[in-house]
Amino acid sequence: MIGERLCHAMNEQIKNELESYYIYLSMTGWLHARNLDGMAHWMRCQAHEEMIHAMKFFDHIHDRGGKVVLLNLNQLKTDWASPLEIWEDTLRHEQFISSKINDLTTIAREEKDYTSEPMLAWFSKEQMEEEATAGKMLEQIRMIESNQTGILLLDRELGARVFPAGSPLDPLAYNVTA
Ligand code: OFO
């Protein structure tokens, strides 16, 4: 059974992941409104991934005999000055989430909750990849910032992102060892 301290921290993390979903969905709307449909598609996929992350914690708490408590979401940013600012915020947000996963791992170890470790290790790896991707995108946007052709080419490229797991209801999406 999951301990109270880790359960509380994981409920907080469900909120963080749902806020990630909300932020990326908000960015999706902003990008669509500027006809950057490829970037919008990429962000929509990202939002979808965050919902799956929230559900991993949701199911883990439930499976371990804890109580899922959904907390209020914060009012988040709804406007950006440019695609550059979108990617700056994306990287900053992923770094914040990485710090939260580190905190959860610390709590799990302090509480000797070894059952949670494989899932948290999966999240650490996921965060490493997400930070790397966001960092790379940010650098590419910086390179082409005032070049509209470059922005359109990047938009096309990001529009090709394939989302591997169909939906948050897809059991494959919950395979923490994948
Ligand atoms: Fe970005 O991985 Fe979840 O939050």
PDB file of C-alpha atoms and ligand atoms in Angstrom:
ATOM      1  CA  MET A   1       0.000   0.000   0.000  1.00  0.00           C
ATOM      2  CA  ILE A   2       1.197   3.486  -0.821  1.00  0.00           C
ATOM      3  CA  GLY A   3       2.110   5.721   2.145  1.00  0.00           C
ATOM      4  CA  GLU A   4       0.277   8.959   2.837  1.00  0.00           C
ATOM      5  CA  ARG A   5       3.230  11.245   2.059  1.00  0.00           C
ATOM      6  CA  LEU A   6       3.976   9.723  -1.346  1.00  0.00           C
ATOM      7  CA  CYS A   7       0.265   9.490  -2.158  1.00  0.00           C
ATOM      8  CA  HIS A   8      -0.138  13.211  -1.481  1.00  0.00           C
ATOM      9  CA  ALA A   9       2.907  14.047  -3.623  1.00  0.00           C
ATOM     10  CA  MET A  10       1.593  11.873  -6.473  1.00  0.00           C
ATOM     11  CA  ASN A  11      -1.798  13.594  -6.290  1.00  0.00           C
ATOM     12  CA  GLU A  12       0.101  16.875  -6.638  1.00  0.00           C
ATOM     13  CA  GLN A  13       1.848  15.375  -9.646  1.00  0.00           C
ATOM     14  CA  ILE A  14      -1.484  14.467 -11.273  1.00  0.00           C
ATOM     15  CA  LYS A  15      -2.267  18.184 -11.022  1.00  0.00           C
ATOM     16  CA  ASN A  16       1.121  19.094 -12.525  1.00  0.00           C
ATOM     17  CA  GLU A  17       0.596  16.716 -15.440  1.00  0.00           C
ATOM     18  CA  LEU A  18      -2.933  17.995 -16.041  1.00  0.00           C
ATOM     19  CA  GLU A  19      -1.586  21.551 -15.978  1.00  0.00           C
ATOM     20  CA  SER A  20       1.001  20.432 -18.536  1.00  0.00           C
ATOM     21  CA  TYR A  21      -1.887  19.149 -20.658  1.00  0.00           C
ATOM     22  CA  TYR A  22      -3.662  22.470 -20.255  1.00  0.00           C
ATOM     23  CA  ILE A  23      -0.580  24.562 -21.082  1.00  0.00           C
ATOM     24  CA  TYR A  24       0.182  22.602 -24.248  1.00  0.00           C
ATOM     25  CA  LEU A  25      -3.448  22.675 -25.304  1.00  0.00           C
ATOM     26  CA  SER A  26      -3.450  26.437 -24.800  1.00  0.00           C
ATOM     27  CA  MET A  27      -0.305  26.672 -26.948  1.00  0.00           C
ATOM     28  CA  THR A  28      -2.050  24.481 -29.555  1.00  0.00           C
ATOM     29  CA  GLY A  29      -4.842  27.042 -29.808  1.00  0.00           C
ATOM     30  CA  TRP A  30      -2.402  29.955 -30.065  1.00  0.00           C
ATOM     31  CA  LEU A  31      -0.435  28.243 -32.848  1.00  0.00           C
ATOM     32  CA  HIS A  32      -3.572  27.270 -34.793  1.00  0.00           C
ATOM     33  CA  ALA A  33      -4.756  30.888 -34.606  1.00  0.00           C
ATOM     34  CA  ARG A  34      -1.519  31.902 -36.369  1.00  0.00           C
ATOM     35  CA  ASN A  35      -1.859  29.206 -39.047  1.00  0.00           C
ATOM     36  CA  LEU A  36       1.137  27.307 -37.715  1.00  0.00           C
ATOM     37  CA  ASP A  37      -0.810  24.069 -37.973  1.00  0.00           C
ATOM     38  CA  GLY A  38       2.254  21.798 -37.929  1.00  0.00           C
ATOM     39  CA  MET A  39       3.482  23.222 -34.628  1.00  0.00           C
ATOM     40  CA  ALA A  40      -0.080  23.109 -33.338  1.00  0.00           C
ATOM     41  CA  HIS A  41      -0.275  19.417 -34.249  1.00  0.00           C
ATOM     42  CA  TRP A  42       3.001  18.776 -32.415  1.00  0.00           C
ATOM     43  CA  MET A  43       1.687  20.562 -29.299  1.00  0.00           C
ATOM     44  CA  ARG A  44      -1.609  18.697 -29.449  1.00  0.00           C
ATOM     45  CA  CYS A  45       0.342  15.407 -29.426  1.00  0.00           C
ATOM     46  CA  GLN A  46       2.350  16.741 -26.488  1.00  0.00           C
ATOM     47  CA  ALA A  47      -0.808  17.652 -24.593  1.00  0.00           C
ATOM     48  CA  HIS A  48      -2.142  14.154 -25.229  1.00  0.00           C
ATOM     49  CA  GLU A  49       1.046  12.650 -23.777  1.00  0.00           C
ATOM     50  CA  GLU A  50       0.633  14.724 -20.638  1.00  0.00           C
ATOM     51  CA  MET A  51      -2.884  13.407 -20.113  1.00  0.00           C
ATOM     52  CA  ILE A  52      -1.439   9.900 -20.323  1.00  0.00           C
ATOM     53  CA  HIS A  53       1.198  10.862 -17.743  1.00  0.00           C
ATOM     54  CA  ALA A  54      -1.520  12.096 -15.392  1.00  0.00           C
ATOM     55  CA  MET A  55      -3.368   8.806 -15.818  1.00  0.00           C
ATOM     56  CA  LYS A  56      -0.238   6.772 -15.034  1.00  0.00           C
ATOM     57  CA  PHE A  57      -0.105   8.444 -11.611  1.00  0.00           C
ATOM     58  CA  PHE A  58      -3.883   8.153 -11.248  1.00  0.00           C
ATOM     59  CA  ASP A  59      -3.772   4.382 -11.832  1.00  0.00           C
ATOM     60  CA  HIS A  60      -0.647   3.883  -9.732  1.00  0.00           C
ATOM     61  CA  ILE A  61      -2.248   5.528  -6.683  1.00  0.00           C
ATOM     62  CA  HIS A  62      -5.413   3.522  -7.175  1.00  0.00           C
ATOM     63  CA  ASP A  63      -3.577   0.216  -7.711  1.00  0.00           C
ATOM     64  CA  ARG A  64      -1.583   0.787  -4.522  1.00  0.00           C
ATOM     65  CA  GLY A  65      -4.647   1.309  -2.372  1.00  0.00           C
ATOM     66  CA  GLY A  66      -4.311   5.101  -2.156  1.00  0.00           C
ATOM     67  CA  LYS A  67      -6.973   7.727  -2.657  1.00  0.00           C
ATOM     68  CA  VAL A  68      -6.906   9.805  -5.828  1.00  0.00           C
ATOM     69  CA  VAL A  69      -7.697  13.431  -4.996  1.00  0.00           C
ATOM     70  CA  LEU A  70      -7.983  15.787  -7.931  1.00  0.00           C
ATOM     71  CA  LEU A  71      -6.737  19.255  -6.988  1.00  0.00           C
ATOM     72  CA  ASN A  72      -7.671  22.611  -8.493  1.00  0.00           C
ATOM     73  CA  LEU A  73      -5.699  23.622 -11.554  1.00  0.00           C
ATOM     74  CA  ASN A  74      -4.029  27.025 -11.656  1.00  0.00           C
ATOM     75  CA  GLN A  75      -4.926  29.713 -14.159  1.00  0.00           C
ATOM     76  CA  LEU A  76      -2.170  29.435 -16.732  1.00  0.00           C
ATOM     77  CA  LYS A  77      -0.670  31.628 -19.424  1.00  0.00           C
ATOM     78  CA  THR A  78      -2.856  32.034 -22.514  1.00  0.00           C
ATOM     79  CA  ASP A  79      -0.828  34.306 -24.753  1.00  0.00           C
ATOM     80  CA  TRP A  80       2.682  34.376 -26.172  1.00  0.00           C
ATOM     81  CA  ALA A  81       4.664  36.970 -28.100  1.00  0.00           C
ATOM     82  CA  SER A  82       6.055  34.517 -30.644  1.00  0.00           C
ATOM     83  CA  PRO A  83       6.772  30.825 -31.393  1.00  0.00           C
ATOM     84  CA  LEU A  84      10.151  31.458 -29.744  1.00  0.00           C
ATOM     85  CA  GLU A  85       8.427  32.286 -26.461  1.00  0.00           C
ATOM     86  CA  ILE A  86       6.307  29.130 -26.798  1.00  0.00           C
ATOM     87  CA  TRP A  87       9.433  26.973 -26.977  1.00  0.00           C
ATOM     88  CA  GLU A  88      11.157  28.883 -24.193  1.00  0.00           C
ATOM     89  CA  ASP A  89       8.151  28.193 -21.962  1.00  0.00           C
ATOM     90  CA  THR A  90       8.031  24.555 -23.072  1.00  0.00           C
ATOM     91  CA  LEU A  91      11.638  23.935 -22.055  1.00  0.00           C
ATOM     92  CA  ARG A  92      11.204  25.806 -18.762  1.00  0.00           C
ATOM     93  CA  HIS A  93       8.075  23.808 -17.993  1.00  0.00           C
ATOM     94  CA  GLU A  94       9.715  20.471 -18.733  1.00  0.00           C
ATOM     95  CA  GLN A  95      12.616  21.417 -16.458  1.00  0.00           C
ATOM     96  CA  PHE A  96      10.066  22.165 -13.728  1.00  0.00           C
ATOM     97  CA  ILE A  97       8.397  18.775 -14.243  1.00  0.00           C
ATOM     98  CA  SER A  98      11.791  17.028 -14.118  1.00  0.00           C
ATOM     99  CA  SER A  99      12.437  18.630 -10.730  1.00  0.00           C
ATOM    100  CA  LYS A 100       9.070  17.326  -9.524  1.00  0.00           C
ATOM    101  CA  ILE A 101       9.876  13.787 -10.671  1.00  0.00           C
ATOM    102  CA  ASN A 102      13.188  14.047  -8.807  1.00  0.00           C
ATOM    103  CA  ASP A 103      11.297  15.140  -5.678  1.00  0.00           C
ATOM    104  CA  LEU A 104       8.947  12.153  -6.006  1.00  0.00           C
ATOM    105  CA  THR A 105      11.900   9.791  -6.364  1.00  0.00           C
ATOM    106  CA  THR A 106      13.467  11.265  -3.229  1.00  0.00           C
ATOM    107  CA  ILE A 107      10.238  10.794  -1.274  1.00  0.00           C
ATOM    108  CA  ALA A 108       9.806   7.219  -2.561  1.00  0.00           C
ATOM    109  CA  ARG A 109      13.330   6.374  -1.387  1.00  0.00           C
ATOM    110  CA  GLU A 110      12.885   8.044   1.975  1.00  0.00           C
ATOM    111  CA  GLU A 111       9.636   6.121   2.464  1.00  0.00           C
ATOM    112  CA  LYS A 112      11.268   2.889   1.202  1.00  0.00           C
ATOM    113  CA  ASP A 113       8.521   2.610  -1.426  1.00  0.00           C
ATOM    114  CA  TYR A 114      10.485   0.473  -3.875  1.00  0.00           C
ATOM    115  CA  THR A 115       7.302  -0.496  -5.745  1.00  0.00           C
ATOM    116  CA  SER A 116       7.056   3.046  -7.131  1.00  0.00           C
ATOM    117  CA  GLU A 117      10.653   3.181  -8.335  1.00  0.00           C
ATOM    118  CA  PRO A 118      10.217   1.525 -11.786  1.00  0.00           C
ATOM    119  CA  MET A 119       7.465   3.969 -12.670  1.00  0.00           C
ATOM    120  CA  LEU A 120       9.452   6.967 -11.439  1.00  0.00           C
ATOM    121  CA  ALA A 121      12.512   5.738 -13.341  1.00  0.00           C
ATOM    122  CA  TRP A 122      10.337   5.641 -16.472  1.00  0.00           C
ATOM    123  CA  PHE A 123       9.326   9.245 -15.836  1.00  0.00           C
ATOM    124  CA  SER A 124      12.948  10.325 -15.287  1.00  0.00           C
ATOM    125  CA  LYS A 125      13.896   8.892 -18.662  1.00  0.00           C
ATOM    126  CA  GLU A 126      10.842  10.449 -20.270  1.00  0.00           C
ATOM    127  CA  GLN A 127      11.776  13.847 -18.825  1.00  0.00           C
ATOM    128  CA  MET A 128      15.330  13.534 -20.081  1.00  0.00           C
ATOM    129  CA  GLU A 129      13.943  12.968 -23.593  1.00  0.00           C
ATOM    130  CA  GLU A 130      11.376  15.756 -23.312  1.00  0.00           C
ATOM    131  CA  GLU A 131      13.941  18.283 -22.107  1.00  0.00           C
ATOM    132  CA  ALA A 132      16.288  17.265 -24.925  1.00  0.00           C
ATOM    133  CA  THR A 133      13.538  17.648 -27.528  1.00  0.00           C
ATOM    134  CA  ALA A 134      12.324  21.001 -26.190  1.00  0.00           C
ATOM    135  CA  GLY A 135      15.924  22.270 -25.971  1.00  0.00           C
ATOM    136  CA  LYS A 136      16.634  21.252 -29.546  1.00  0.00           C
ATOM    137  CA  MET A 137      13.448  22.875 -30.817  1.00  0.00           C
ATOM    138  CA  LEU A 138      14.302  26.063 -28.966  1.00  0.00           C
ATOM    139  CA  GLU A 139      17.773  26.207 -30.507  1.00  0.00           C
ATOM    140  CA  GLN A 140      16.350  25.611 -33.986  1.00  0.00           C
ATOM    141  CA  ILE A 141      13.764  28.371 -33.535  1.00  0.00           C
ATOM    142  CA  ARG A 142      16.521  30.712 -32.356  1.00  0.00           C
ATOM    143  CA  MET A 143      18.499  29.959 -35.522  1.00  0.00           C
ATOM    144  CA  ILE A 144      15.619  30.902 -37.827  1.00  0.00           C
ATOM    145  CA  GLU A 145      13.721  33.347 -35.664  1.00  0.00           C
ATOM    146  CA  SER A 146      13.383  36.185 -38.172  1.00  0.00           C
ATOM    147  CA  ASN A 147      13.302  33.935 -41.218  1.00  0.00           C
ATOM    148  CA  GLN A 148       9.666  33.280 -42.162  1.00  0.00           C
ATOM    149  CA  THR A 149      10.609  30.579 -44.666  1.00  0.00           C
ATOM    150  CA  GLY A 150      12.525  28.756 -41.970  1.00  0.00           C
ATOM    151  CA  ILE A 151       9.527  28.962 -39.617  1.00  0.00           C
ATOM    152  CA  LEU A 152       7.257  27.501 -42.298  1.00  0.00           C
ATOM    153  CA  LEU A 153       9.703  24.661 -43.023  1.00  0.00           C
ATOM    154  CA  LEU A 154       9.938  23.835 -39.319  1.00  0.00           C
ATOM    155  CA  ASP A 155       6.151  23.997 -39.109  1.00  0.00           C
ATOM    156  CA  ARG A 156       5.915  21.381 -41.873  1.00  0.00           C
ATOM    157  CA  GLU A 157       8.443  19.165 -40.122  1.00  0.00           C
ATOM    158  CA  LEU A 158       6.653  19.304 -36.776  1.00  0.00           C
ATOM    159  CA  GLY A 159       3.363  18.536 -38.473  1.00  0.00           C
ATOM    160  CA  ALA A 160       4.709  15.073 -39.262  1.00  0.00           C
ATOM    161  CA  ARG A 161       4.900  14.019 -35.611  1.00  0.00           C
ATOM    162  CA  VAL A 162       3.306  10.614 -35.146  1.00  0.00           C
ATOM    163  CA  PHE A 163       1.612   9.876 -31.857  1.00  0.00           C
ATOM    164  CA  PRO A 164       2.309   6.196 -31.118  1.00  0.00           C
ATOM    165  CA  ALA A 165      -0.326   5.421 -28.514  1.00  0.00           C
ATOM    166  CA  GLY A 166      -3.808   6.087 -29.821  1.00  0.00           C
ATOM    167  CA  SER A 167      -5.489   7.645 -26.822  1.00  0.00           C
ATOM    168  CA  PRO A 168      -5.341   7.919 -23.029  1.00  0.00           C
ATOM    169  CA  LEU A 169      -7.683   4.917 -23.049  1.00  0.00           C
ATOM    170  CA  ASP A 170      -5.218   2.777 -25.009  1.00  0.00           C
ATOM    171  CA  PRO A 171      -3.695   0.163 -22.642  1.00  0.00           C
ATOM    172  CA  LEU A 172      -0.375   0.494 -24.515  1.00  0.00           C
ATOM    173  CA  ALA A 173      -0.173   4.061 -23.274  1.00  0.00           C
ATOM    174  CA  TYR A 174       0.110   2.778 -19.719  1.00  0.00           C
ATOM    175  CA  ASN A 175       2.965   0.377 -20.255  1.00  0.00           C
ATOM    176  CA  VAL A 176       5.538   1.980 -17.979  1.00  0.00           C
ATOM    177  CA  THR A 177       8.302  -0.273 -19.200  1.00  0.00           C
ATOM    178  CA  ALA A 178       7.821   0.716 -22.854  1.00  0.00           C
TER     179      ALA A 178
HETATM  180 FE1  OFO B   1       6.334  16.571 -20.046  1.00  0.00          FE
HETATM  181  O1  OFO B   1       6.137  14.969 -19.259  1.00  0.00           O
HETATM  182 FE2  OFO B   1       4.631  14.855 -18.224  1.00  0.00          FE
HETATM  183  O2  OFO B   1       4.624  16.507 -17.593  1.00  0.00           O
END
